[in-house]
Structures are given as C-alpha cells and as structure tokens.
PDB file of C-alpha atoms in Angstrom:
ATOM      1  CA  UNK P   1     -53.544  99.616 122.135  1.00  0.00           C
ATOM      2  CA  UNK P   2     -55.068  96.505 121.141  1.00  0.00           C
ATOM      3  CA  UNK P   3     -56.261  98.312 118.024  1.00  0.00           C
ATOM      4  CA  UNK P   4     -52.627  99.314 117.055  1.00  0.00           C
ATOM      5  CA  UNK P   5     -51.500  95.883 117.690  1.00  0.00           C
ATOM      6  CA  UNK P   6     -54.128  94.443 115.218  1.00  0.00           C
ATOM      7  CA  UNK P   7     -53.188  96.930 112.595  1.00  0.00           C
ATOM      8  CA  UNK P   8     -49.549  96.090 112.888  1.00  0.00           C
ATOM      9  CA  UNK P   9     -50.140  92.376 112.451  1.00  0.00           C
ATOM     10  CA  UNK P  10     -52.299  92.840 109.470  1.00  0.00           C
ATOM     11  CA  UNK P  11     -49.613  94.939 107.820  1.00  0.00           C
ATOM     12  CA  UNK P  12     -47.116  92.189 108.572  1.00  0.00           C
ATOM     13  CA  UNK P  13     -49.417  89.530 107.162  1.00  0.00           C
ATOM     14  CA  UNK P  14     -49.878  91.511 103.955  1.00  0.00           C
ATOM     15  CA  UNK P  15     -46.123  91.850 103.467  1.00  0.00           C
ATOM     16  CA  UNK P  16     -45.532  88.111 104.074  1.00  0.00           C
ATOM     17  CA  UNK P  17     -48.407  87.414 101.506  1.00  0.00           C
ATOM     18  CA  UNK P  18     -46.873  89.728  98.928  1.00  0.00           C
ATOM     19  CA  UNK P  19     -43.386  88.234  99.418  1.00  0.00           C
ATOM     20  CA  UNK P  20     -44.741  84.647  98.930  1.00  0.00           C
ATOM     21  CA  UNK P  21     -46.652  85.780  95.938  1.00  0.00           C
ATOM     22  CA  UNK P  22     -43.791  87.293  94.205  1.00  0.00           C
ATOM     23  CA  UNK P  23     -41.463  84.544  95.139  1.00  0.00           C
ATOM     24  CA  UNK P  24     -44.200  81.916  93.554  1.00  0.00           C
ATOM     25  CA  UNK P  25     -44.177  83.971  90.449  1.00  0.00           C
ATOM     26  CA  UNK P  26     -40.488  84.130  90.069  1.00  0.00           C
ATOM     27  CA  UNK P  27     -40.242  80.468  90.604  1.00  0.00           C
ATOM     28  CA  UNK P  28     -43.176  79.919  87.869  1.00  0.00           C
ATOM     29  CA  UNK P  29     -41.219  82.126  85.452  1.00  0.00           C
ATOM     30  CA  UNK P  30     -37.954  80.302  85.809  1.00  0.00           C
ATOM     31  CA  UNK P  31     -39.789  76.884  85.255  1.00  0.00           C
ATOM     32  CA  UNK P  32     -41.353  78.454  81.982  1.00  0.00           C
ATOM     33  CA  UNK P  33     -38.053  79.827  80.917  1.00  0.00           C
ATOM     34  CA  UNK P  34     -36.291  76.450  81.393  1.00  0.00           C
ATOM     35  CA  UNK P  35     -39.231  74.547  79.731  1.00  0.00           C
ATOM     36  CA  UNK P  36     -38.722  76.874  76.810  1.00  0.00           C
ATOM     37  CA  UNK P  37     -35.015  76.193  76.676  1.00  0.00           C
ATOM     38  CA  UNK P  38     -35.718  72.324  76.594  1.00  0.00           C
ATOM     39  CA  UNK P  39     -38.009  72.876  73.642  1.00  0.00           C
ATOM     40  CA  UNK P  40     -35.702  74.994  71.679  1.00  0.00           C
ATOM     41  CA  UNK P  41     -32.593  72.891  72.396  1.00  0.00           C
ATOM     42  CA  UNK P  42     -34.599  69.511  71.346  1.00  0.00           C
ATOM     43  CA  UNK P  43     -35.701  71.259  68.079  1.00  0.00           C
ATOM     44  CA  UNK P  44     -32.307  72.520  67.421  1.00  0.00           C
ATOM     45  CA  UNK P  45     -30.755  69.284  67.717  1.00  0.00           C
ATOM     46  CA  UNK P  46     -33.151  67.316  65.616  1.00  0.00           C
ATOM     47  CA  UNK P  47     -32.799  70.041  62.958  1.00  0.00           C
ATOM     48  CA  UNK P  48     -29.103  69.476  62.954  1.00  0.00           C
ATOM     49  CA  UNK P  49     -28.798  65.671  63.114  1.00  0.00           C
ATOM     50  CA  UNK P  50     -31.614  65.352  60.487  1.00  0.00           C
ATOM     51  CA  UNK P  51     -30.077  67.890  58.363  1.00  0.00           C
ATOM     52  CA  UNK P  52     -33.649  69.630  57.821  1.00  0.00           C
ATOM     53  CA  UNK P  53     -31.860  73.027  57.182  1.00  0.00           C
ATOM     54  CA  UNK P  54     -28.904  74.290  55.669  1.00  0.00           C
ATOM     55  CA  UNK P  55     -26.415  76.454  57.415  1.00  0.00           C
ATOM     56  CA  UNK P  56     -27.535  79.650  55.531  1.00  0.00           C
ATOM     57  CA  UNK P  57     -31.092  78.883  56.490  1.00  0.00           C
ATOM     58  CA  UNK P  58     -29.998  78.426  60.129  1.00  0.00           C
ATOM     59  CA  UNK P  59     -27.772  81.599  60.159  1.00  0.00           C
ATOM     60  CA  UNK P  60     -30.897  83.563  58.500  1.00  0.00           C
ATOM     61  CA  UNK P  61     -33.024  82.701  61.743  1.00  0.00           C
ATOM     62  CA  UNK P  62     -30.317  84.170  64.093  1.00  0.00           C
ATOM     63  CA  UNK P  63     -31.102  87.287  65.931  1.00  0.00           C
ATOM     64  CA  UNK P  64     -27.515  88.686  65.803  1.00  0.00           C
ATOM     65  CA  UNK P  65     -23.993  87.923  64.504  1.00  0.00           C
ATOM     66  CA  UNK P  66     -23.086  86.005  67.737  1.00  0.00           C
ATOM     67  CA  UNK P  67     -26.035  83.712  67.426  1.00  0.00           C
ATOM     68  CA  UNK P  68     -25.271  83.145  63.642  1.00  0.00           C
ATOM     69  CA  UNK P  69     -21.615  82.188  64.522  1.00  0.00           C
ATOM     70  CA  UNK P  70     -23.170  79.821  67.338  1.00  0.00           C
ATOM     71  CA  UNK P  71     -25.345  78.098  64.578  1.00  0.00           C
ATOM     72  CA  UNK P  72     -22.248  77.903  62.223  1.00  0.00           C
ATOM     73  CA  UNK P  73     -20.165  76.332  64.972  1.00  0.00           C
ATOM     74  CA  UNK P  74     -23.047  73.996  65.951  1.00  0.00           C
ATOM     75  CA  UNK P  75     -23.257  72.929  62.239  1.00  0.00           C
ATOM     76  CA  UNK P  76     -19.566  72.246  62.040  1.00  0.00           C
ATOM     77  CA  UNK P  77     -19.778  70.219  65.547  1.00  0.00           C
ATOM     78  CA  UNK P  78     -22.367  67.978  64.082  1.00  0.00           C
ATOM     79  CA  UNK P  79     -20.156  67.369  60.717  1.00  0.00           C
ATOM     80  CA  UNK P  80     -17.285  66.398  62.878  1.00  0.00           C
ATOM     81  CA  UNK P  81     -19.113  64.225  65.153  1.00  0.00           C
ATOM     82  CA  UNK P  82     -21.121  62.488  62.454  1.00  0.00           C
ATOM     83  CA  UNK P  83     -18.476  60.170  61.457  1.00  0.00           C
ATOM     84  CA  UNK P  84     -17.875  58.786  64.925  1.00  0.00           C
ATOM     85  CA  UNK P  85     -21.603  58.683  65.979  1.00  0.00           C
ATOM     86  CA  UNK P  86     -23.288  57.602  62.786  1.00  0.00           C
ATOM     87  CA  UNK P  87     -26.933  58.534  61.855  1.00  0.00           C
ATOM     88  CA  UNK P  88     -29.304  59.475  64.510  1.00  0.00           C
ATOM     89  CA  UNK P  89     -31.597  56.977  65.908  1.00  0.00           C
ATOM     90  CA  UNK P  90     -33.458  58.843  68.653  1.00  0.00           C
ATOM     91  CA  UNK P  91     -33.312  62.144  70.421  1.00  0.00           C
ATOM     92  CA  UNK P  92     -34.608  61.451  73.886  1.00  0.00           C
ATOM     93  CA  UNK P  93     -36.631  64.622  74.616  1.00  0.00           C
ATOM     94  CA  UNK P  94     -37.609  63.115  78.115  1.00  0.00           C
ATOM     95  CA  UNK P  95     -33.731  63.147  79.041  1.00  0.00           C
ATOM     96  CA  UNK P  96     -33.339  66.823  78.501  1.00  0.00           C
ATOM     97  CA  UNK P  97     -32.085  68.448  81.714  1.00  0.00           C
ATOM     98  CA  UNK P  98     -31.637  72.125  82.092  1.00  0.00           C
ATOM     99  CA  UNK P  99     -29.165  73.938  84.603  1.00  0.00           C
ATOM    100  CA  UNK P 100     -28.061  77.670  85.044  1.00  0.00           C
ATOM    101  CA  UNK P 101     -24.506  78.686  85.383  1.00  0.00           C
ATOM    102  CA  UNK P 102     -24.593  81.824  87.535  1.00  0.00           C
ATOM    103  CA  UNK P 103     -20.944  82.480  86.754  1.00  0.00           C
ATOM    104  CA  UNK P 104     -21.278  82.637  83.045  1.00  0.00           C
ATOM    105  CA  UNK P 105     -24.772  83.667  83.113  1.00  0.00           C
ATOM    106  CA  UNK P 106     -25.778  80.814  80.643  1.00  0.00           C
ATOM    107  CA  UNK P 107     -28.633  78.166  80.531  1.00  0.00           C
ATOM    108  CA  UNK P 108     -27.083  74.547  79.688  1.00  0.00           C
ATOM    109  CA  UNK P 109     -29.317  71.971  78.212  1.00  0.00           C
ATOM    110  CA  UNK P 110     -28.174  68.463  78.099  1.00  0.00           C
ATOM    111  CA  UNK P 111     -30.032  65.844  75.929  1.00  0.00           C
ATOM    112  CA  UNK P 112     -29.409  62.269  75.467  1.00  0.00           C
ATOM    113  CA  UNK P 113     -29.390  60.744  71.838  1.00  0.00           C
ATOM    114  CA  UNK P 114     -29.064  57.585  70.229  1.00  0.00           C
ATOM    115  CA  UNK P 115     -26.934  56.917  67.070  1.00  0.00           C
ATOM    116  CA  UNK P 116     -25.809  54.061  64.926  1.00  0.00           C
ATOM    117  CA  UNK P 117     -22.287  53.701  66.094  1.00  0.00           C
ATOM    118  CA  UNK P 118     -22.243  55.432  69.562  1.00  0.00           C
ATOM    119  CA  UNK P 119     -24.481  57.108  71.803  1.00  0.00           C
ATOM    120  CA  UNK P 120     -23.905  60.675  72.690  1.00  0.00           C
ATOM    121  CA  UNK P 121     -24.866  63.507  75.124  1.00  0.00           C
ATOM    122  CA  UNK P 122     -25.752  66.796  73.047  1.00  0.00           C
ATOM    123  CA  UNK P 123     -25.032  69.954  75.214  1.00  0.00           C
ATOM    124  CA  UNK P 124     -26.919  73.119  74.026  1.00  0.00           C
ATOM    125  CA  UNK P 125     -26.153  76.406  75.821  1.00  0.00           C
ATOM    126  CA  UNK P 126     -28.021  79.890  75.700  1.00  0.00           C
ATOM    127  CA  UNK P 127     -27.117  83.189  76.906  1.00  0.00           C
ATOM    128  CA  UNK P 128     -29.257  85.285  79.257  1.00  0.00           C
ATOM    129  CA  UNK P 129     -31.094  86.857  76.316  1.00  0.00           C
ATOM    130  CA  UNK P 130     -32.171  83.402  75.052  1.00  0.00           C
ATOM    131  CA  UNK P 131     -29.959  83.408  72.111  1.00  0.00           C
ATOM    132  CA  UNK P 132     -27.895  80.308  71.172  1.00  0.00           C
ATOM    133  CA  UNK P 133     -24.501  80.279  72.587  1.00  0.00           C
ATOM    134  CA  UNK P 134     -22.924  76.790  71.521  1.00  0.00           C
ATOM    135  CA  UNK P 135     -23.599  73.253  70.560  1.00  0.00           C
ATOM    136  CA  UNK P 136     -21.398  70.126  71.457  1.00  0.00           C
ATOM    137  CA  UNK P 137     -21.814  66.522  70.793  1.00  0.00           C
ATOM    138  CA  UNK P 138     -20.071  64.211  73.295  1.00  0.00           C
ATOM    139  CA  UNK P 139     -19.821  60.737  72.592  1.00  0.00           C
ATOM    140  CA  UNK P 140     -20.534  58.213  75.381  1.00  0.00           C
ATOM    141  CA  UNK P 141     -17.450  55.693  76.112  1.00  0.00           C
ATOM    142  CA  UNK P 142     -17.410  52.776  78.151  1.00  0.00           C
ATOM    143  CA  UNK P 143     -15.051  52.239  80.916  1.00  0.00           C
ATOM    144  CA  UNK P 144     -12.757  50.127  78.749  1.00  0.00           C
ATOM    145  CA  UNK P 145     -12.539  52.550  76.195  1.00  0.00           C
ATOM    146  CA  UNK P 146     -11.868  55.177  78.652  1.00  0.00           C
ATOM    147  CA  UNK P 147      -9.102  53.013  80.222  1.00  0.00           C
ATOM    148  CA  UNK P 148      -7.731  52.237  76.541  1.00  0.00           C
ATOM    149  CA  UNK P 149      -7.801  55.925  75.790  1.00  0.00           C
ATOM    150  CA  UNK P 150      -6.120  56.958  79.091  1.00  0.00           C
ATOM    151  CA  UNK P 151      -3.232  54.313  78.610  1.00  0.00           C
ATOM    152  CA  UNK P 152      -2.726  55.324  74.888  1.00  0.00           C
ATOM    153  CA  UNK P 153      -2.354  59.016  76.157  1.00  0.00           C
ATOM    154  CA  UNK P 154       0.259  57.804  78.822  1.00  0.00           C
ATOM    155  CA  UNK P 155       2.164  55.721  76.126  1.00  0.00           C
ATOM    156  CA  UNK P 156       2.247  58.761  73.794  1.00  0.00           C
ATOM    157  CA  UNK P 157       3.415  61.076  76.635  1.00  0.00           C
ATOM    158  CA  UNK P 158       6.178  58.687  77.675  1.00  0.00           C
ATOM    159  CA  UNK P 159       7.328  58.251  73.984  1.00  0.00           C
ATOM    160  CA  UNK P 160       7.536  62.106  73.641  1.00  0.00           C
ATOM    161  CA  UNK P 161       9.476  62.268  76.873  1.00  0.00           C
ATOM    162  CA  UNK P 162      12.058  59.459  75.497  1.00  0.00           C
ATOM    163  CA  UNK P 163      12.465  61.122  72.253  1.00  0.00           C
ATOM    164  CA  UNK P 164      13.218  64.337  73.794  1.00  0.00           C
ATOM    165  CA  UNK P 165      15.723  62.499  76.292  1.00  0.00           C
ATOM    166  CA  UNK P 166      17.430  60.911  73.055  1.00  0.00           C
ATOM    167  CA  UNK P 167      17.506  64.350  71.438  1.00  0.00           C
ATOM    168  CA  UNK P 168      19.185  65.911  74.160  1.00  0.00           C
ATOM    169  CA  UNK P 169      21.684  62.941  74.613  1.00  0.00           C
ATOM    170  CA  UNK P 170      22.580  63.291  71.032  1.00  0.00           C
ATOM    171  CA  UNK P 171      23.170  67.040  71.362  1.00  0.00           C
ATOM    172  CA  UNK P 172      25.381  66.498  74.419  1.00  0.00           C
ATOM    173  CA  UNK P 173      27.371  63.940  72.687  1.00  0.00           C
ATOM    174  CA  UNK P 174      28.096  66.081  69.577  1.00  0.00           C
ATOM    175  CA  UNK P 175      29.742  68.515  71.941  1.00  0.00           C
ATOM    176  CA  UNK P 176      32.522  66.089  72.113  1.00  0.00           C
ATOM    177  CA  UNK P 177      33.145  66.444  68.186  1.00  0.00           C
ATOM    178  CA  UNK P 178      32.665  70.282  68.390  1.00  0.00           C
ATOM    179  CA  UNK P 179      35.404  70.420  71.104  1.00  0.00           C
ATOM    180  CA  UNK P 180      37.695  68.291  68.854  1.00  0.00           C
ATOM    181  CA  UNK P 181      37.009  70.411  65.732  1.00  0.00           C
ATOM    182  CA  UNK P 182      37.974  73.561  67.860  1.00  0.00           C
ATOM    183  CA  UNK P 183      41.273  71.950  68.918  1.00  0.00           C
ATOM    184  CA  UNK P 184      42.184  70.805  65.394  1.00  0.00           C
ATOM    185  CA  UNK P 185      41.365  74.320  64.215  1.00  0.00           C
ATOM    186  CA  UNK P 186      43.525  75.886  66.976  1.00  0.00           C
ATOM    187  CA  UNK P 187      46.297  73.390  66.155  1.00  0.00           C
ATOM    188  CA  UNK P 188      46.224  74.203  62.361  1.00  0.00           C
ATOM    189  CA  UNK P 189      46.238  77.902  63.017  1.00  0.00           C
ATOM    190  CA  UNK P 190      49.303  77.483  65.358  1.00  0.00           C
ATOM    191  CA  UNK P 191      51.242  75.477  62.829  1.00  0.00           C
ATOM    192  CA  UNK P 192      50.590  77.934  60.157  1.00  0.00           C
ATOM    193  CA  UNK P 193      52.116  80.652  61.923  1.00  0.00           C
ATOM    194  CA  UNK P 194      55.851  81.607  61.153  1.00  0.00           C
ATOM    195  CA  UNK P 195      58.368  80.339  63.700  1.00  0.00           C
ATOM    196  CA  UNK P 196      60.260  83.207  65.426  1.00  0.00           C
ATOM    197  CA  UNK P 197      63.650  83.968  64.031  1.00  0.00           C
ATOM    198  CA  UNK P 198      66.453  82.715  66.495  1.00  0.00           C
ATOM    199  CA  UNK P 199      68.244  85.225  68.252  1.00  0.00           C
ATOM    200  CA  UNK P 200      71.809  86.211  66.740  1.00  0.00           C
ATOM    201  CA  UNK P 201      74.707  84.666  68.417  1.00  0.00           C
ATOM    202  CA  UNK P 202      77.054  87.349  69.767  1.00  0.00           C
ATOM    203  CA  UNK P 203      80.812  86.156  69.090  1.00  0.00           C
ATOM    204  CA  UNK P 204      83.235  87.276  71.500  1.00  0.00           C
ATOM    205  CA  UNK P 205      86.176  88.893  69.730  1.00  0.00           C
ATOM    206  CA  UNK P 206      89.410  88.982  71.388  1.00  0.00           C
ATOM    207  CA  UNK P 207      91.506  92.019  70.284  1.00  0.00           C
ATOM    208  CA  UNK P 208      95.198  91.262  70.193  1.00  0.00           C
ATOM    209  CA  UNK P 209      95.992  94.833  71.175  1.00  0.00           C
ATOM    210  CA  UNK P 210      94.103  94.508  74.534  1.00  0.00           C
ATOM    211  CA  UNK P 211      96.196  91.211  75.081  1.00  0.00           C
ATOM    212  CA  UNK P 212      99.364  92.719  74.403  1.00  0.00           C
ATOM    213  CA  UNK P 213      98.623  95.589  76.726  1.00  0.00           C
ATOM    214  CA  UNK P 214      97.789  93.222  79.417  1.00  0.00           C
ATOM    215  CA  UNK P 215     101.161  91.164  78.734  1.00  0.00           C
ATOM    216  CA  UNK P 216     102.852  94.420  79.053  1.00  0.00           C
ATOM    217  CA  UNK P 217     101.519  95.264  82.505  1.00  0.00           C
ATOM    218  CA  UNK P 218     102.307  91.772  83.754  1.00  0.00           C
ATOM    219  CA  UNK P 219     105.895  92.113  82.463  1.00  0.00           C
ATOM    220  CA  UNK P 220     106.382  95.228  84.191  1.00  0.00           C
ATOM    221  CA  UNK P 221     105.121  94.004  87.372  1.00  0.00           C
ATOM    222  CA  UNK P 222     107.556  91.022  87.143  1.00  0.00           C
ATOM    223  CA  UNK P 223     110.594  93.075  86.156  1.00  0.00           C
ATOM    224  CA  UNK P 224     109.926  95.440  88.979  1.00  0.00           C
ATOM    225  CA  UNK P 225     109.864  92.515  91.595  1.00  0.00           C
ATOM    226  CA  UNK P 226     113.146  91.035  90.148  1.00  0.00           C
ATOM    227  CA  UNK P 227     114.779  94.400  89.493  1.00  0.00           C
ATOM    228  CA  UNK P 228     115.360  93.857  85.903  1.00  0.00           C
ATOM    229  CA  UNK P 229     114.596  96.209  82.935  1.00  0.00           C
ATOM    230  CA  UNK P 230     111.225  95.191  81.534  1.00  0.00           C
ATOM    231  CA  UNK P 231     112.411  96.529  78.138  1.00  0.00           C
ATOM    232  CA  UNK P 232     114.623  93.332  77.934  1.00  0.00           C
ATOM    233  CA  UNK P 233     111.684  90.984  77.792  1.00  0.00           C
ATOM    234  CA  UNK P 234     110.442  89.846  74.419  1.00  0.00           C
ATOM    235  CA  UNK P 235     106.948  88.888  74.052  1.00  0.00           C
ATOM    236  CA  UNK P 236     106.439  86.765  70.896  1.00  0.00           C
ATOM    237  CA  UNK P 237     102.614  85.985  70.816  1.00  0.00           C
ATOM    238  CA  UNK P 238     100.007  85.453  73.468  1.00  0.00           C
ATOM    239  CA  UNK P 239      96.674  83.656  72.705  1.00  0.00           C
ATOM    240  CA  UNK P 240      93.719  83.367  75.107  1.00  0.00           C
ATOM    241  CA  UNK P 241      91.755  80.015  74.919  1.00  0.00           C
ATOM    242  CA  UNK P 242      87.919  80.141  75.718  1.00  0.00           C
ATOM    243  CA  UNK P 243      87.139  82.062  78.709  1.00  0.00           C
ATOM    244  CA  UNK P 244      89.676  80.759  81.180  1.00  0.00           C
ATOM    245  CA  UNK P 245      92.710  82.464  82.545  1.00  0.00           C
ATOM    246  CA  UNK P 246      95.148  79.951  81.223  1.00  0.00           C
ATOM    247  CA  UNK P 247      97.659  81.452  78.939  1.00  0.00           C
ATOM    248  CA  UNK P 248      99.741  79.608  76.383  1.00  0.00           C
ATOM    249  CA  UNK P 249     102.827  80.394  74.583  1.00  0.00           C
ATOM    250  CA  UNK P 250     102.716  79.976  70.907  1.00  0.00           C
TER     251      UNK P 250
END
C-alpha cells in the first residue's frame, strides 16, 4: 500500500514538473517574440523617418501582397505626418512597448519619437505571422492644444447646425410665395374660362282668343243670373295687365 502511494506521488510530481517546464518555455517564447517585434518596429520607423529606402525597395522586402500594402500605407503615413512633425531628432528605442490584442490577433508596438516641430508616438502593428500590418504617426498635443481643438470642433458643429436651421427656415418661408403663385395661377385660369351663357327669358304670351273665351263664359254666367240673353252683350276688347286678375276695359 505504501509503495502504491509513493508511486502515485512520484507521477504527480513529474506531471507538475512537466507543466511548469512547458509554461516557462511558452513564457520565454512569448518574451522572445515581443523582443523581435520591438527590434523590427524600431528598425522600420528609423527606415521611414530617415528615408533610407524607397517605397519600391520596401515593397520588395514584403512577404506577401498584404505586407506590401502595409509598407505603402506606412510610407504614405510618414509623408502626411512629416509636415506637422518636422525632421526626426530621436527614436527612443528604450520606450518601445509591445502589447497583444487577442481580439484582432495583432502585436502592437508603440515607440516614442522626438521631432523638430512636435513629439509623436509611432504605432506599428504585426499580424500573428509576424508580417507588418500598419504604421501610424500620432502627434503628442498639450492640454491647451487639445482644449483648443475641442472648442474648434464644437464651434464648427454649432455653425453647421445654425446653417442648417437657417436653410430650413428659408425653405419654410418660400412656401408662402409658392402658395401665392398657386393662387394667382388658379385665379388666372378661372378668369380665362368663358362665362356661362344666361338662361333665356321665357316671355309669357297672352293669347287674345283665350281671353275672349273667358269673357264669354263670364258673360254667360252673368246673363243666366239676371235672366237676360247673353247674345245682347257686346264685348269690345279685354286686356290683361301683368299677372293679376284686374281686368280693364279699353
């Protein structure tokens, strides 16, 4: 029983020893890789800022098309930053710091540099294969410069907002003239339309024959009531005035 326990403890000790050795080996490998990235980043920055090689020479050293594009982007980044930073005074190799971005699988090397006009932090990134991914020159600004830049951005933002408000107000104001123009066009169209013809006036015609028949009927009624012969009555002329029932003898 004691022998079995001794064997088990020996196995466990060996396993722990192997794990510790592998962890130490991995840590040493990572440290060596980071040291290599530091050296490569500083050498690349020195090559760019001192213009030791042309773009074609840098692209010729690339391992693939992606790295060649990264060299070209880094060369362009220095050309854009050169006017703001000025000539290089010193690339501080001791300031180089390496970090690993697990999400993007990139090694990021940051190196401080001193230039004639403004100091800068140069950032160089490598992919997991060790190929160059990007180069960026970031100028170092004082607190006052940062505040001034923030104030300028705020003013520009407010100016854009006011311009947009004025533009919208002008558009709304123009709606008034558009409405007036529509009303004038409608009035002009209405005036150009021909006026409807007046309805014809129907004149009432009085037929004399109808009047005579009516008089004859009235005369017959009067004669019958008086017991006289209606043939003895003489009707000269009857004229109706307007629409009333007043009859006048002419």
